[in-house]
PDB file of C-alpha atoms in Angstrom:
ATOM      1  CA  MET A   1     -17.678 -37.748  39.212  1.00 49.00           C
ATOM      2  CA  ILE A   2     -20.250 -38.806  41.808  1.00 50.00           C
ATOM      3  CA  LEU A   3     -20.520 -42.517  42.531  1.00 54.00           C
ATOM      4  CA  THR A   4     -23.861 -43.825  43.715  1.00 59.00           C
ATOM      5  CA  ALA A   5     -24.408 -46.977  45.718  1.00 60.00           C
ATOM      6  CA  PRO A   6     -25.904 -49.954  43.879  1.00 74.00           C
ATOM      7  CA  VAL A   7     -29.678 -50.073  44.133  1.00 84.00           C
ATOM      8  CA  ASN A   8     -31.430 -53.018  45.767  1.00 90.00           C
ATOM      9  CA  LYS A   9     -33.598 -54.132  42.865  1.00 93.00           C
ATOM     10  CA  PRO A  10     -34.347 -57.302  40.915  1.00 93.00           C
ATOM     11  CA  VAL A  11     -32.280 -58.198  37.866  1.00 94.00           C
ATOM     12  CA  ASP A  12     -33.819 -57.319  34.512  1.00 93.00           C
ATOM     13  CA  LYS A  13     -33.889 -60.833  33.037  1.00 94.00           C
ATOM     14  CA  VAL A  14     -34.044 -64.403  34.305  1.00 94.00           C
ATOM     15  CA  ASP A  15     -34.128 -67.356  31.925  1.00 94.00           C
ATOM     16  CA  LEU A  16     -36.752 -69.399  33.760  1.00 92.00           C
ATOM     17  CA  ASP A  17     -35.581 -72.721  32.313  1.00 93.00           C
ATOM     18  CA  ARG A  18     -31.942 -72.081  33.246  1.00 95.00           C
ATOM     19  CA  PHE A  19     -32.931 -70.959  36.750  1.00 95.00           C
ATOM     20  CA  ALA A  20     -34.664 -74.302  37.344  1.00 96.00           C
ATOM     21  CA  GLY A  21     -32.731 -77.108  38.985  1.00 97.00           C
ATOM     22  CA  LYS A  22     -30.771 -77.642  42.169  1.00 98.00           C
ATOM     23  CA  TRP A  23     -29.190 -74.820  44.173  1.00 98.00           C
ATOM     24  CA  TYR A  24     -27.027 -75.026  47.288  1.00 96.00           C
ATOM     25  CA  SER A  25     -27.804 -72.311  49.813  1.00 95.00           C
ATOM     26  CA  LEU A  26     -24.305 -71.312  50.932  1.00 95.00           C
ATOM     27  CA  TYR A  27     -24.866 -68.214  53.074  1.00 94.00           C
ATOM     28  CA  SER A  28     -27.990 -66.478  54.280  1.00 93.00           C
ATOM     29  CA  ILE A  29     -29.512 -63.862  56.473  1.00 91.00           C
ATOM     30  CA  PRO A  30     -32.021 -66.407  57.744  1.00 82.00           C
ATOM     31  CA  THR A  31     -35.780 -66.106  57.900  1.00 79.00           C
ATOM     32  CA  MET A  32     -37.825 -67.623  60.712  1.00 75.00           C
ATOM     33  CA  TYR A  33     -38.329 -70.698  58.504  1.00 74.00           C
ATOM     34  CA  ASP A  34     -34.660 -71.489  57.938  1.00 76.00           C
ATOM     35  CA  LYS A  35     -33.040 -70.206  61.125  1.00 79.00           C
ATOM     36  CA  GLY A  36     -30.601 -72.824  62.433  1.00 81.00           C
ATOM     37  CA  SER A  37     -30.621 -74.882  59.238  1.00 86.00           C
ATOM     38  CA  ARG A  38     -27.510 -76.365  57.651  1.00 89.00           C
ATOM     39  CA  GLU A  39     -26.625 -77.896  54.286  1.00 91.00           C
ATOM     40  CA  THR A  40     -29.766 -76.503  52.666  1.00 92.00           C
ATOM     41  CA  THR A  41     -30.470 -77.411  49.049  1.00 94.00           C
ATOM     42  CA  THR A  42     -33.406 -76.236  46.998  1.00 95.00           C
ATOM     43  CA  ALA A  43     -34.734 -77.739  43.771  1.00 97.00           C
ATOM     44  CA  TYR A  44     -36.856 -75.560  41.481  1.00 96.00           C
ATOM     45  CA  THR A  45     -39.100 -77.316  38.939  1.00 97.00           C
ATOM     46  CA  LEU A  46     -40.815 -75.037  36.419  1.00 94.00           C
ATOM     47  CA  THR A  47     -44.445 -76.017  35.817  1.00 93.00           C
ATOM     48  CA  ARG A  48     -46.520 -75.556  32.684  1.00 90.00           C
ATOM     49  CA  ASP A  49     -48.474 -72.920  34.600  1.00 87.00           C
ATOM     50  CA  GLY A  50     -45.351 -70.732  34.842  1.00 85.00           C
ATOM     51  CA  TYR A  51     -44.469 -71.132  38.519  1.00 90.00           C
ATOM     52  CA  TYR A  52     -41.857 -73.260  40.244  1.00 94.00           C
ATOM     53  CA  LYS A  53     -42.554 -76.160  42.536  1.00 96.00           C
ATOM     54  CA  VAL A  54     -39.857 -75.802  45.178  1.00 96.00           C
ATOM     55  CA  PHE A  55     -38.467 -78.672  47.254  1.00 96.00           C
ATOM     56  CA  THR A  56     -36.125 -77.689  50.082  1.00 93.00           C
ATOM     57  CA  ALA A  57     -34.015 -80.103  52.138  1.00 93.00           C
ATOM     58  CA  CYS A  58     -31.823 -79.226  55.121  1.00 90.00           C
ATOM     59  CA  LYS A  59     -30.554 -80.372  58.490  1.00 90.00           C
ATOM     60  CA  LYS A  60     -31.981 -78.756  61.620  1.00 84.00           C
ATOM     61  CA  GLY A  61     -31.462 -78.727  65.338  1.00 75.00           C
ATOM     62  CA  GLU A  62     -28.709 -80.061  67.532  1.00 75.00           C
ATOM     63  CA  GLU A  63     -29.281 -83.600  66.246  1.00 76.00           C
ATOM     64  CA  GLN A  64     -29.036 -82.334  62.650  1.00 79.00           C
ATOM     65  CA  LYS A  65     -32.221 -84.162  61.681  1.00 88.00           C
ATOM     66  CA  SER A  66     -33.141 -84.076  58.005  1.00 91.00           C
ATOM     67  CA  SER A  67     -36.040 -81.790  57.241  1.00 88.00           C
ATOM     68  CA  THR A  68     -37.863 -81.094  53.981  1.00 89.00           C
ATOM     69  CA  TYR A  69     -40.636 -78.802  52.858  1.00 89.00           C
ATOM     70  CA  ASN A  70     -42.434 -77.784  49.694  1.00 92.00           C
ATOM     71  CA  SER A  71     -43.285 -74.297  48.525  1.00 93.00           C
ATOM     72  CA  LYS A  72     -43.979 -72.393  45.331  1.00 94.00           C
ATOM     73  CA  LEU A  73     -42.208 -69.568  43.557  1.00 93.00           C
ATOM     74  CA  PHE A  74     -44.255 -67.337  41.269  1.00 90.00           C
ATOM     75  CA  THR A  75     -42.862 -65.284  38.402  1.00 87.00           C
ATOM     76  CA  ASP A  76     -46.064 -63.340  37.658  1.00 74.00           C
ATOM     77  CA  GLY A  77     -45.545 -64.161  33.987  1.00 69.00           C
ATOM     78  CA  ASP A  78     -42.557 -61.838  33.728  1.00 70.00           C
ATOM     79  CA  THR A  79     -38.954 -62.826  33.140  1.00 78.00           C
ATOM     80  CA  ASP A  80     -37.363 -60.294  35.459  1.00 87.00           C
ATOM     81  CA  GLY A  81     -36.073 -61.144  38.925  1.00 92.00           C
ATOM     82  CA  GLU A  82     -39.134 -59.957  40.843  1.00 91.00           C
ATOM     83  CA  MET A  83     -40.706 -63.162  42.099  1.00 90.00           C
ATOM     84  CA  HIS A  84     -42.936 -64.172  45.000  1.00 91.00           C
ATOM     85  CA  ALA A  85     -42.487 -67.193  47.274  1.00 90.00           C
ATOM     86  CA  GLN A  86     -45.424 -68.961  48.853  1.00 89.00           C
ATOM     87  CA  PHE A  87     -44.760 -71.151  51.884  1.00 85.00           C
ATOM     88  CA  LEU A  88     -48.304 -71.035  53.223  1.00 78.00           C
ATOM     89  CA  TRP A  89     -51.368 -70.415  51.060  1.00 79.00           C
ATOM     90  CA  PRO A  90     -52.553 -67.706  50.370  1.00 84.00           C
ATOM     91  CA  PHE A  91     -49.603 -65.633  51.620  1.00 86.00           C
ATOM     92  CA  LYS A  92     -46.770 -64.601  49.295  1.00 88.00           C
ATOM     93  CA  VAL A  93     -43.413 -63.043  50.147  1.00 89.00           C
ATOM     94  CA  ASP A  94     -41.283 -60.872  47.857  1.00 90.00           C
ATOM     95  CA  TYR A  95     -38.380 -62.950  46.532  1.00 92.00           C
ATOM     96  CA  TRP A  96     -36.040 -60.870  44.408  1.00 94.00           C
ATOM     97  CA  VAL A  97     -33.205 -62.228  42.300  1.00 95.00           C
ATOM     98  CA  ILE A  98     -30.805 -59.313  42.850  1.00 96.00           C
ATOM     99  CA  GLU A  99     -27.737 -60.866  41.240  1.00 95.00           C
ATOM    100  CA  LEU A 100     -27.333 -63.744  38.806  1.00 97.00           C
ATOM    101  CA  ALA A 101     -24.171 -65.078  37.178  1.00 97.00           C
ATOM    102  CA  ASP A 102     -24.211 -65.022  33.376  1.00 96.00           C
ATOM    103  CA  ASP A 103     -23.654 -68.789  33.402  1.00 97.00           C
ATOM    104  CA  TYR A 104     -26.230 -69.354  36.190  1.00 97.00           C
ATOM    105  CA  SER A 105     -23.502 -70.748  38.473  1.00 97.00           C
ATOM    106  CA  TYR A 106     -24.660 -68.581  41.391  1.00 97.00           C
ATOM    107  CA  VAL A 107     -27.613 -66.436  42.372  1.00 98.00           C
ATOM    108  CA  VAL A 108     -28.256 -63.900  45.117  1.00 97.00           C
ATOM    109  CA  VAL A 109     -31.826 -63.613  46.387  1.00 96.00           C
ATOM    110  CA  GLY A 110     -32.941 -60.649  48.448  1.00 95.00           C
ATOM    111  CA  HIS A 111     -35.964 -58.702  49.584  1.00 94.00           C
ATOM    112  CA  PRO A 112     -37.109 -55.116  48.846  1.00 94.00           C
ATOM    113  CA  GLU A 113     -36.891 -54.285  52.571  1.00 93.00           C
ATOM    114  CA  HIS A 114     -33.633 -56.240  53.115  1.00 92.00           C
ATOM    115  CA  LYS A 115     -35.447 -58.778  55.347  1.00 90.00           C
ATOM    116  CA  PHE A 116     -33.416 -61.743  54.101  1.00 92.00           C
ATOM    117  CA  LEU A 117     -30.551 -62.627  51.783  1.00 95.00           C
ATOM    118  CA  PHE A 118     -29.488 -65.910  50.210  1.00 95.00           C
ATOM    119  CA  ILE A 119     -26.276 -66.611  48.318  1.00 97.00           C
ATOM    120  CA  MET A 120     -26.783 -69.823  46.363  1.00 96.00           C
ATOM    121  CA  SER A 121     -24.629 -71.797  43.966  1.00 97.00           C
ATOM    122  CA  ARG A 122     -24.938 -74.815  41.704  1.00 97.00           C
ATOM    123  CA  LYS A 123     -22.056 -76.342  43.697  1.00 95.00           C
ATOM    124  CA  PRO A 124     -21.625 -76.724  47.480  1.00 94.00           C
ATOM    125  CA  ALA A 125     -18.931 -74.003  47.577  1.00 92.00           C
ATOM    126  CA  ILE A 126     -17.790 -70.852  45.793  1.00 94.00           C
ATOM    127  CA  ASP A 127     -14.407 -69.206  45.474  1.00 93.00           C
ATOM    128  CA  LYS A 128     -13.499 -66.982  48.465  1.00 94.00           C
ATOM    129  CA  LYS A 129     -12.778 -64.012  46.186  1.00 97.00           C
ATOM    130  CA  LEU A 130     -16.211 -64.332  44.532  1.00 96.00           C
ATOM    131  CA  HIS A 131     -17.850 -64.687  47.948  1.00 96.00           C
ATOM    132  CA  ASP A 132     -16.171 -61.507  49.191  1.00 96.00           C
ATOM    133  CA  GLU A 133     -17.178 -59.594  46.040  1.00 96.00           C
ATOM    134  CA  ILE A 134     -20.826 -60.709  46.354  1.00 96.00           C
ATOM    135  CA  VAL A 135     -20.913 -59.788  50.045  1.00 96.00           C
ATOM    136  CA  GLY A 136     -19.425 -56.371  49.247  1.00 95.00           C
ATOM    137  CA  ARG A 137     -22.085 -55.682  46.624  1.00 95.00           C
ATOM    138  CA  CYS A 138     -24.839 -56.805  49.006  1.00 95.00           C
ATOM    139  CA  LYS A 139     -23.501 -54.538  51.736  1.00 95.00           C
ATOM    140  CA  ALA A 140     -23.496 -51.624  49.274  1.00 94.00           C
ATOM    141  CA  LYS A 141     -27.168 -52.414  48.509  1.00 94.00           C
ATOM    142  CA  GLY A 142     -28.026 -52.046  52.179  1.00 94.00           C
ATOM    143  CA  TYR A 143     -28.040 -55.623  53.470  1.00 95.00           C
ATOM    144  CA  GLU A 144     -26.739 -56.305  56.982  1.00 94.00           C
ATOM    145  CA  VAL A 145     -24.074 -58.723  55.785  1.00 95.00           C
ATOM    146  CA  ASP A 146     -22.696 -59.171  59.301  1.00 94.00           C
ATOM    147  CA  LYS A 147     -25.842 -61.294  59.875  1.00 93.00           C
ATOM    148  CA  LEU A 148     -24.887 -63.752  57.098  1.00 92.00           C
ATOM    149  CA  THR A 149     -24.576 -67.330  58.344  1.00 90.00           C
ATOM    150  CA  SER A 150     -22.881 -70.245  56.622  1.00 89.00           C
ATOM    151  CA  GLN A 151     -24.851 -73.313  55.638  1.00 85.00           C
ATOM    152  CA  HIS A 152     -21.711 -75.437  56.292  1.00 82.00           C
ATOM    153  CA  HIS A 153     -21.762 -77.511  53.108  1.00 76.00           C
ATOM    154  CA  GLY A 154     -18.845 -79.938  53.156  1.00 61.00           C
ATOM    155  CA  GLU A 155     -17.599 -78.840  56.586  1.00 52.00           C
TER     156      GLU A 155
END
């Protein structure tokens, strides 16, 4: 029997209403926008037009000053995990839900070219065993998990 590595691809189905709400960003391979941030939370509000208004709050810099920003997340009318984030109009970035707990307690967001990775939870922490399993699956999908940084919730 030949085992193949998991493929880096979006999940087949996302319940858009259940995905809405507050998420704690626990670990990430940071982008230029969130490099050096701590205690990041993101709130997704589904609009009637089928996209999410996204409100992100975090602490940044040596002084740990509070910082917030707004963005949008587009679903393209589909209910799979292939979404697009927009931080600056008119530019959109691939934002793939690559893993999602059945109970929507955690989500893993990635990119088709492995440019970033976010492990998010509905709570400010996850079980170490679950963390290690998620990281292992992400590594198998080609992500450079040694670049993951903690968001230091509750530390």
